[in-house]
Amino acid sequence: MENQGTQEHSPYIKGEVTHLIFHNEENFYTVAAIKVLEATEVIDDLQITVVGTLPKIEPQDVYTFFGRLHDHPKFGLQYVVEQFRRDIPQTTQGIIQYLSSDRFPGIGKKTAESIVKNLGERVITLILEDPSVLESVPKLSEEKRTLIYEQLVEHQGIEQVILFLSKYGFGIELAIKIYQVYKQQTLDVLQTNPYQLIQDVEGIGFKRADLLGEAIGISGNHPDRIQAGCIYCLNELCNQQGHVFLTQQDMIQEVSTLLTTPSNQITTDEVVNVLTMMDEEGKIVIEEERIYLKTLFFAEKGLVTHIKRLVNREEPLAFVQSEFLSALGELEETLKIEYAESQKKGIETALSSPIMILTGGPGTGKTTVIKGIVEVYAKLHGISLEPSDYKAGDSFPVLLVAPTGRAAKRMGEATGLPSLTIHRLLGWKGGNGGFEKNEFEQLEGNLLIVDEVSMVDIWLANQLFKSIPDNMQIILVGDQDQLPSVGPGQVLSDLLRSRAIPIVELTDIYRQEEGSSIIKLAHEIKNGTLPQDLKEAKDDRRFFPCTQNQVMQVIEKVYLNAIKKGYTPKDIQVLAPMYRGNAGIERLNVQLQNLVNPSVEGRREIEFGDIVYRKGDVVLQLINNPDEQVFNGDRGEIVAIIYAKENIEKMDQIVISFEGIEVVYNKKDLNQITHAYCTSIHKAQGSEFPIVIMPVVKGYYRMLRRNLIYTGVTRAKQFLILCGEQHALFQAIEQKDEHIRNTMLSDKLKEALVTRN
């Protein structure tokens, strides 16, 4: 909605609502029939259908709608609403009719007449400004006074918000989204602290909030504006670039760049003064010119505290060497293998240490060592590893966890033991619900093994470690050459660098007998080289040279060839580092969907924004959903599409199967998923796929780094197809990740613990 001056010159129709045809309470999509009273448009009929995002509108109410006429191929002439204004009744009779309508249950015509008689024709405004005015109305109970006020606030509040925000370019849909977050406090938030919207409302960036700030007088070098800029920069750089803190120098530069305008220069002293004030008020933490968000400061500090607590436990962990060798020998006989010296060292160190890190690249035997640790631990401690030996409610002695569902599943398949995601182990309740497990309600069990630790950010690491009891042994497993966590920190890298806890690194490759050229390639990439036979066809690896414009054609050919050989789209994963461009994730997903799951008669589909989902599509979960036991990074398949007319909820739905777990998504929730024919290498971390297809072209230049290519290559279990420009691949592996994340975990661990390695 525009302001009044703008609206006077905008196309509009004014009409009385005769029938509410459809209204979705969740996304506010509305279809209504109106009787036209006035219009700038030429309309032959006095009746027309209006469609758009609107709060619930009532029959007999009069509205002015701003928008455009649209001739719908199926439903005929409609008026598409972009902004609107409800005409509040102005006459005594109109107000009485309004107050005695169905929106005010229990308020009859006589009561409405009494209210208007006592308060006059400004009654609605007076009640909204001060509900106590209703006390002057004779025989009006407190219950009815409350009802009238709450209904007026509900109906008027959202419209006031829409009207207020429309002056600053906010559409109805975004205004309603803001109202749904703050409800009756919306106008108060908008008029006192509009920068709060950046944190609370998806789709609100700093520029939009700053526009509202300027409207209420928070502009230029106003301390509140500088404070909002500081919080915004901290959040953005920590969440986007993985920093745990910003240096004061970087902070000043970022905030000044964000806030300086042609007419106003933000000075260093102004930023420093605001930062000092925020520190004193407990809004941020400043430690030796390091600027922290409070949650990140206490996560880093807490992780150090809990690692120190677990390392310094009093209970000895030593065991008789002969017993260890005997148990290990029995296991080797059972498995018909012989552990190498480095693997034996890994098992022994794990069993004799409160915490230990096992690291190594693909094919170095990490999984074999994990299985050895578990089996020998069980033998030495006389415990059963058979889940059926434990009653319901009993804790299983060995806990196997990983950051993603697929990584946890791989771990479980390799060991034959139950495995979970870290979130599920800790009982994450979603949203602001927090975790069930913490320092007061800790985990139960004897041995904890955490795989893919490189993916764990500082927040999750702290939550996990605070939940570990003193008597539990911990083995952390990961590959330090993979990509760091998406969230802040570089936990595995920092732990290794601190050398504050025992480390066993596996370097020998034990899958040579399988003839895996993928493993060999991964290790060469790790060392910054490429094999001479890169272009030679191998049993499990190929490289197809092509230009960026030819990438799609090559991928389609390889994909179809794999399908012909019996593989399904769930077996094939295309990996790319960027979303945009003709070789980006978005375009590749569209092309591959149309290739293997096109729109055909009888195949159900649903549109969500610019995306079309069809039955049979492979999709990726984007957020953690603990209620359904589906987590960020889980891959599933759309097994059913249910249209609104076919279910009692009257909304389109999609049913997705995640490894047998079926989850129903209403249409409004489809922002939780995306197509997974092609996904980012970050999203694929922790997973393995039978076939990986990975384009590498110069168009990805901003993302071309050695650890990115290494991580992508190591996702391939059976076949790896590289395609693109060899020069781009060389450029990528020569480029080490120069982005240094700001963390103090390693330094603080060194200070807290005596070096052990």
Short mmCIF file of N, CA and C in Angstrom, two decimals, residues 142-232:
data_model
loop_
_atom_site.label_atom_id
_atom_site.label_comp_id
_atom_site.label_asym_id
_atom_site.label_seq_id
_atom_site.Cartn_x
_atom_site.Cartn_y
_atom_site.Cartn_z
N GLU A 142 -17.05 -6.80 31.49
CA GLU A 142 -15.60 -6.79 31.24
C GLU A 142 -15.23 -7.76 30.12
N GLU A 143 -15.94 -8.90 30.09
CA GLU A 143 -15.66 -9.90 29.05
C GLU A 143 -15.92 -9.33 27.66
N LYS A 144 -17.05 -8.59 27.52
CA LYS A 144 -17.38 -8.02 26.21
C LYS A 144 -16.46 -6.85 25.88
N ARG A 145 -16.04 -6.08 26.89
CA ARG A 145 -15.10 -4.99 26.64
C ARG A 145 -13.78 -5.53 26.10
N THR A 146 -13.33 -6.62 26.71
CA THR A 146 -12.08 -7.25 26.26
C THR A 146 -12.22 -7.79 24.84
N LEU A 147 -13.36 -8.44 24.57
CA LEU A 147 -13.61 -9.01 23.24
C LEU A 147 -13.57 -7.93 22.18
N ILE A 148 -14.26 -6.82 22.43
CA ILE A 148 -14.32 -5.74 21.44
C ILE A 148 -12.93 -5.19 21.16
N TYR A 149 -12.17 -4.95 22.22
CA TYR A 149 -10.84 -4.38 22.04
C TYR A 149 -9.91 -5.34 21.28
N GLU A 150 -9.90 -6.62 21.68
CA GLU A 150 -8.99 -7.58 21.05
C GLU A 150 -9.34 -7.79 19.58
N GLN A 151 -10.64 -7.80 19.26
CA GLN A 151 -11.04 -7.98 17.87
C GLN A 151 -10.66 -6.76 17.02
N LEU A 152 -10.83 -5.58 17.60
CA LEU A 152 -10.44 -4.36 16.89
C LEU A 152 -8.94 -4.34 16.63
N VAL A 153 -8.18 -4.72 17.65
CA VAL A 153 -6.72 -4.74 17.52
C VAL A 153 -6.31 -5.74 16.44
N GLU A 154 -6.94 -6.91 16.47
CA GLU A 154 -6.58 -7.95 15.50
C GLU A 154 -6.89 -7.50 14.06
N HIS A 155 -8.06 -6.91 13.88
CA HIS A 155 -8.47 -6.52 12.53
C HIS A 155 -7.81 -5.22 12.08
N GLN A 156 -7.70 -4.28 13.02
CA GLN A 156 -7.12 -2.99 12.66
C GLN A 156 -5.60 -3.03 12.67
N GLY A 157 -5.02 -3.84 13.58
CA GLY A 157 -3.57 -3.85 13.77
C GLY A 157 -2.81 -4.21 12.51
N ILE A 158 -3.22 -5.30 11.88
CA ILE A 158 -2.49 -5.74 10.70
C ILE A 158 -2.63 -4.73 9.56
N GLU A 159 -3.81 -4.10 9.48
CA GLU A 159 -4.00 -3.11 8.42
C GLU A 159 -3.18 -1.85 8.69
N GLN A 160 -3.04 -1.47 9.96
CA GLN A 160 -2.19 -0.33 10.30
C GLN A 160 -0.74 -0.62 9.95
N VAL A 161 -0.32 -1.86 10.19
CA VAL A 161 1.06 -2.26 9.87
C VAL A 161 1.28 -2.19 8.36
N ILE A 162 0.33 -2.74 7.61
CA ILE A 162 0.45 -2.72 6.15
C ILE A 162 0.51 -1.28 5.65
N LEU A 163 -0.36 -0.43 6.20
CA LEU A 163 -0.38 0.97 5.79
C LEU A 163 0.93 1.67 6.13
N PHE A 164 1.45 1.43 7.34
CA PHE A 164 2.70 2.05 7.79
C PHE A 164 3.86 1.62 6.90
N LEU A 165 3.96 0.32 6.63
CA LEU A 165 5.10 -0.20 5.88
C LEU A 165 5.02 0.12 4.40
N SER A 166 3.82 0.27 3.89
CA SER A 166 3.68 0.54 2.45
C SER A 166 4.33 1.86 2.06
N LYS A 167 4.42 2.80 3.00
CA LYS A 167 5.04 4.08 2.72
C LYS A 167 6.52 3.94 2.40
N TYR A 168 7.10 2.80 2.82
CA TYR A 168 8.55 2.60 2.65
C TYR A 168 8.86 1.44 1.70
N GLY A 169 7.87 1.12 0.84
CA GLY A 169 8.12 0.13 -0.20
C GLY A 169 7.95 -1.31 0.21
N PHE A 170 7.32 -1.58 1.36
CA PHE A 170 7.09 -2.95 1.79
C PHE A 170 5.74 -3.42 1.23
N GLY A 171 5.74 -4.53 0.52
CA GLY A 171 4.51 -5.09 -0.02
C GLY A 171 3.68 -5.75 1.06
N ILE A 172 2.46 -6.12 0.70
CA ILE A 172 1.54 -6.73 1.67
C ILE A 172 2.11 -8.02 2.24
N GLU A 173 2.69 -8.85 1.37
CA GLU A 173 3.17 -10.17 1.81
C GLU A 173 4.24 -10.03 2.88
N LEU A 174 5.19 -9.12 2.67
CA LEU A 174 6.25 -8.93 3.64
C LEU A 174 5.71 -8.27 4.91
N ALA A 175 4.77 -7.35 4.75
CA ALA A 175 4.17 -6.71 5.92
C ALA A 175 3.45 -7.73 6.79
N ILE A 176 2.73 -8.65 6.16
CA ILE A 176 2.03 -9.69 6.92
C ILE A 176 3.03 -10.60 7.62
N LYS A 177 4.12 -10.91 6.93
CA LYS A 177 5.16 -11.75 7.54
C LYS A 177 5.71 -11.09 8.81
N ILE A 178 5.93 -9.78 8.74
CA ILE A 178 6.41 -9.03 9.91
C ILE A 178 5.37 -9.07 11.02
N TYR A 179 4.10 -8.88 10.65
CA TYR A 179 3.02 -8.88 11.65
C TYR A 179 2.91 -10.24 12.33
N GLN A 180 3.11 -11.31 11.58
CA GLN A 180 3.01 -12.65 12.15
C GLN A 180 4.09 -12.90 13.21
N VAL A 181 5.22 -12.19 13.10
CA VAL A 181 6.30 -12.35 14.08
C VAL A 181 5.98 -11.59 15.37
N TYR A 182 5.54 -10.36 15.24
CA TYR A 182 5.39 -9.49 16.42
C TYR A 182 3.96 -9.28 16.88
N LYS A 183 2.98 -9.63 16.06
CA LYS A 183 1.56 -9.46 16.39
C LYS A 183 1.27 -8.03 16.85
N GLN A 184 0.68 -7.90 18.06
CA GLN A 184 0.24 -6.58 18.52
C GLN A 184 1.39 -5.63 18.82
N GLN A 185 2.59 -6.17 18.94
CA GLN A 185 3.75 -5.31 19.22
C GLN A 185 4.42 -4.80 17.94
N THR A 186 3.84 -5.11 16.78
CA THR A 186 4.50 -4.79 15.52
C THR A 186 4.80 -3.31 15.37
N LEU A 187 3.80 -2.47 15.53
CA LEU A 187 4.02 -1.03 15.34
C LEU A 187 5.02 -0.49 16.36
N ASP A 188 4.97 -1.03 17.57
CA ASP A 188 5.92 -0.59 18.60
C ASP A 188 7.35 -0.91 18.18
N VAL A 189 7.56 -2.13 17.65
CA VAL A 189 8.89 -2.53 17.18
C VAL A 189 9.32 -1.65 16.01
N LEU A 190 8.42 -1.46 15.06
CA LEU A 190 8.75 -0.67 13.87
C LEU A 190 9.11 0.77 14.23
N GLN A 191 8.47 1.31 15.27
CA GLN A 191 8.65 2.71 15.60
C GLN A 191 9.72 2.96 16.65
N THR A 192 10.24 1.88 17.25
CA THR A 192 11.28 2.06 18.27
C THR A 192 12.59 1.37 17.92
N ASN A 193 12.51 0.16 17.33
CA ASN A 193 13.74 -0.57 17.01
C ASN A 193 13.57 -1.37 15.72
N PRO A 194 13.44 -0.68 14.59
CA PRO A 194 13.21 -1.40 13.32
C PRO A 194 14.35 -2.33 12.93
N TYR A 195 15.54 -2.12 13.50
CA TYR A 195 16.68 -2.98 13.16
C TYR A 195 16.51 -4.39 13.70
N GLN A 196 15.58 -4.57 14.65
CA GLN A 196 15.33 -5.90 15.17
C GLN A 196 14.78 -6.82 14.09
N LEU A 197 14.16 -6.24 13.08
CA LEU A 197 13.60 -7.04 11.98
C LEU A 197 14.67 -7.86 11.28
N ILE A 198 15.89 -7.35 11.22
CA ILE A 198 16.98 -8.05 10.53
C ILE A 198 17.18 -9.43 11.13
N GLN A 199 17.09 -9.52 12.47
CA GLN A 199 17.34 -10.78 13.16
C GLN A 199 16.12 -11.70 13.14
N ASP A 200 14.92 -11.09 13.16
CA ASP A 200 13.71 -11.88 13.42
C ASP A 200 12.91 -12.25 12.19
N VAL A 201 13.06 -11.50 11.09
CA VAL A 201 12.18 -11.69 9.94
C VAL A 201 13.00 -12.01 8.70
N GLU A 202 12.76 -13.19 8.14
CA GLU A 202 13.47 -13.60 6.92
C GLU A 202 13.09 -12.66 5.78
N GLY A 203 14.09 -12.20 5.04
CA GLY A 203 13.83 -11.32 3.91
C GLY A 203 14.05 -9.85 4.21
N ILE A 204 14.36 -9.52 5.47
CA ILE A 204 14.64 -8.13 5.84
C ILE A 204 16.15 -7.97 6.01
N GLY A 205 16.75 -7.18 5.13
CA GLY A 205 18.18 -6.90 5.24
C GLY A 205 18.42 -5.56 5.90
N PHE A 206 19.68 -5.19 6.01
CA PHE A 206 20.01 -3.96 6.72
C PHE A 206 19.45 -2.73 6.01
N LYS A 207 19.50 -2.71 4.69
CA LYS A 207 19.07 -1.50 3.97
C LYS A 207 17.60 -1.19 4.22
N ARG A 208 16.77 -2.23 4.23
CA ARG A 208 15.34 -2.00 4.47
C ARG A 208 15.08 -1.53 5.90
N ALA A 209 15.75 -2.16 6.85
CA ALA A 209 15.59 -1.74 8.24
C ALA A 209 16.11 -0.32 8.43
N ASP A 210 17.20 -0.01 7.71
CA ASP A 210 17.79 1.33 7.82
C ASP A 210 16.84 2.39 7.28
N LEU A 211 16.07 2.04 6.27
CA LEU A 211 15.08 2.96 5.71
C LEU A 211 14.02 3.29 6.76
N LEU A 212 13.58 2.26 7.49
CA LEU A 212 12.62 2.50 8.57
C LEU A 212 13.25 3.30 9.70
N GLY A 213 14.52 3.00 9.99
CA GLY A 213 15.23 3.74 11.03
C GLY A 213 15.28 5.23 10.71
N GLU A 214 15.58 5.53 9.46
CA GLU A 214 15.65 6.94 9.04
C GLU A 214 14.29 7.61 9.19
N ALA A 215 13.21 6.85 8.93
CA ALA A 215 11.87 7.42 9.01
C ALA A 215 11.50 7.83 10.43
N ILE A 216 12.06 7.16 11.42
CA ILE A 216 11.72 7.50 12.81
C ILE A 216 12.84 8.28 13.49
N GLY A 217 13.80 8.75 12.70
CA GLY A 217 14.82 9.63 13.25
C GLY A 217 16.12 8.97 13.66
N ILE A 218 16.27 7.67 13.34
CA ILE A 218 17.54 6.99 13.64
C ILE A 218 18.36 6.99 12.36
N SER A 219 19.15 8.00 12.15
CA SER A 219 19.90 8.12 10.90
C SER A 219 21.29 8.65 11.16
N GLY A 220 22.07 8.73 10.08
CA GLY A 220 23.41 9.30 10.20
C GLY A 220 24.27 8.56 11.21
N ASN A 221 24.80 9.31 12.18
CA ASN A 221 25.68 8.70 13.19
C ASN A 221 24.97 8.51 14.52
N HIS A 222 23.66 8.32 14.45
CA HIS A 222 22.88 8.04 15.66
C HIS A 222 23.43 6.77 16.32
N PRO A 223 23.65 6.77 17.64
CA PRO A 223 24.23 5.60 18.32
C PRO A 223 23.44 4.31 18.07
N ASP A 224 22.11 4.40 18.01
CA ASP A 224 21.30 3.19 17.77
C ASP A 224 21.57 2.62 16.38
N ARG A 225 21.80 3.50 15.41
CA ARG A 225 22.10 3.04 14.05
C ARG A 225 23.47 2.37 14.01
N ILE A 226 24.44 2.97 14.67
CA ILE A 226 25.78 2.37 14.71
C ILE A 226 25.74 1.03 15.43
N GLN A 227 24.95 0.95 16.51
CA GLN A 227 24.82 -0.31 17.25
C GLN A 227 24.21 -1.38 16.36
N ALA A 228 23.15 -1.02 15.62
CA ALA A 228 22.53 -1.98 14.71
C ALA A 228 23.52 -2.43 13.65
N GLY A 229 24.34 -1.50 13.14
CA GLY A 229 25.35 -1.84 12.15
C GLY A 229 26.39 -2.80 12.70
N CYS A 230 26.78 -2.60 13.95
CA CYS A 230 27.76 -3.50 14.59
C CYS A 230 27.21 -4.92 14.71
N ILE A 231 25.98 -5.04 15.19
CA ILE A 231 25.36 -6.36 15.34
C ILE A 231 25.20 -7.03 13.98
N TYR A 232 24.80 -6.25 12.99
CA TYR A 232 24.60 -6.79 11.64
C TYR A 232 25.92 -7.33 11.09
#
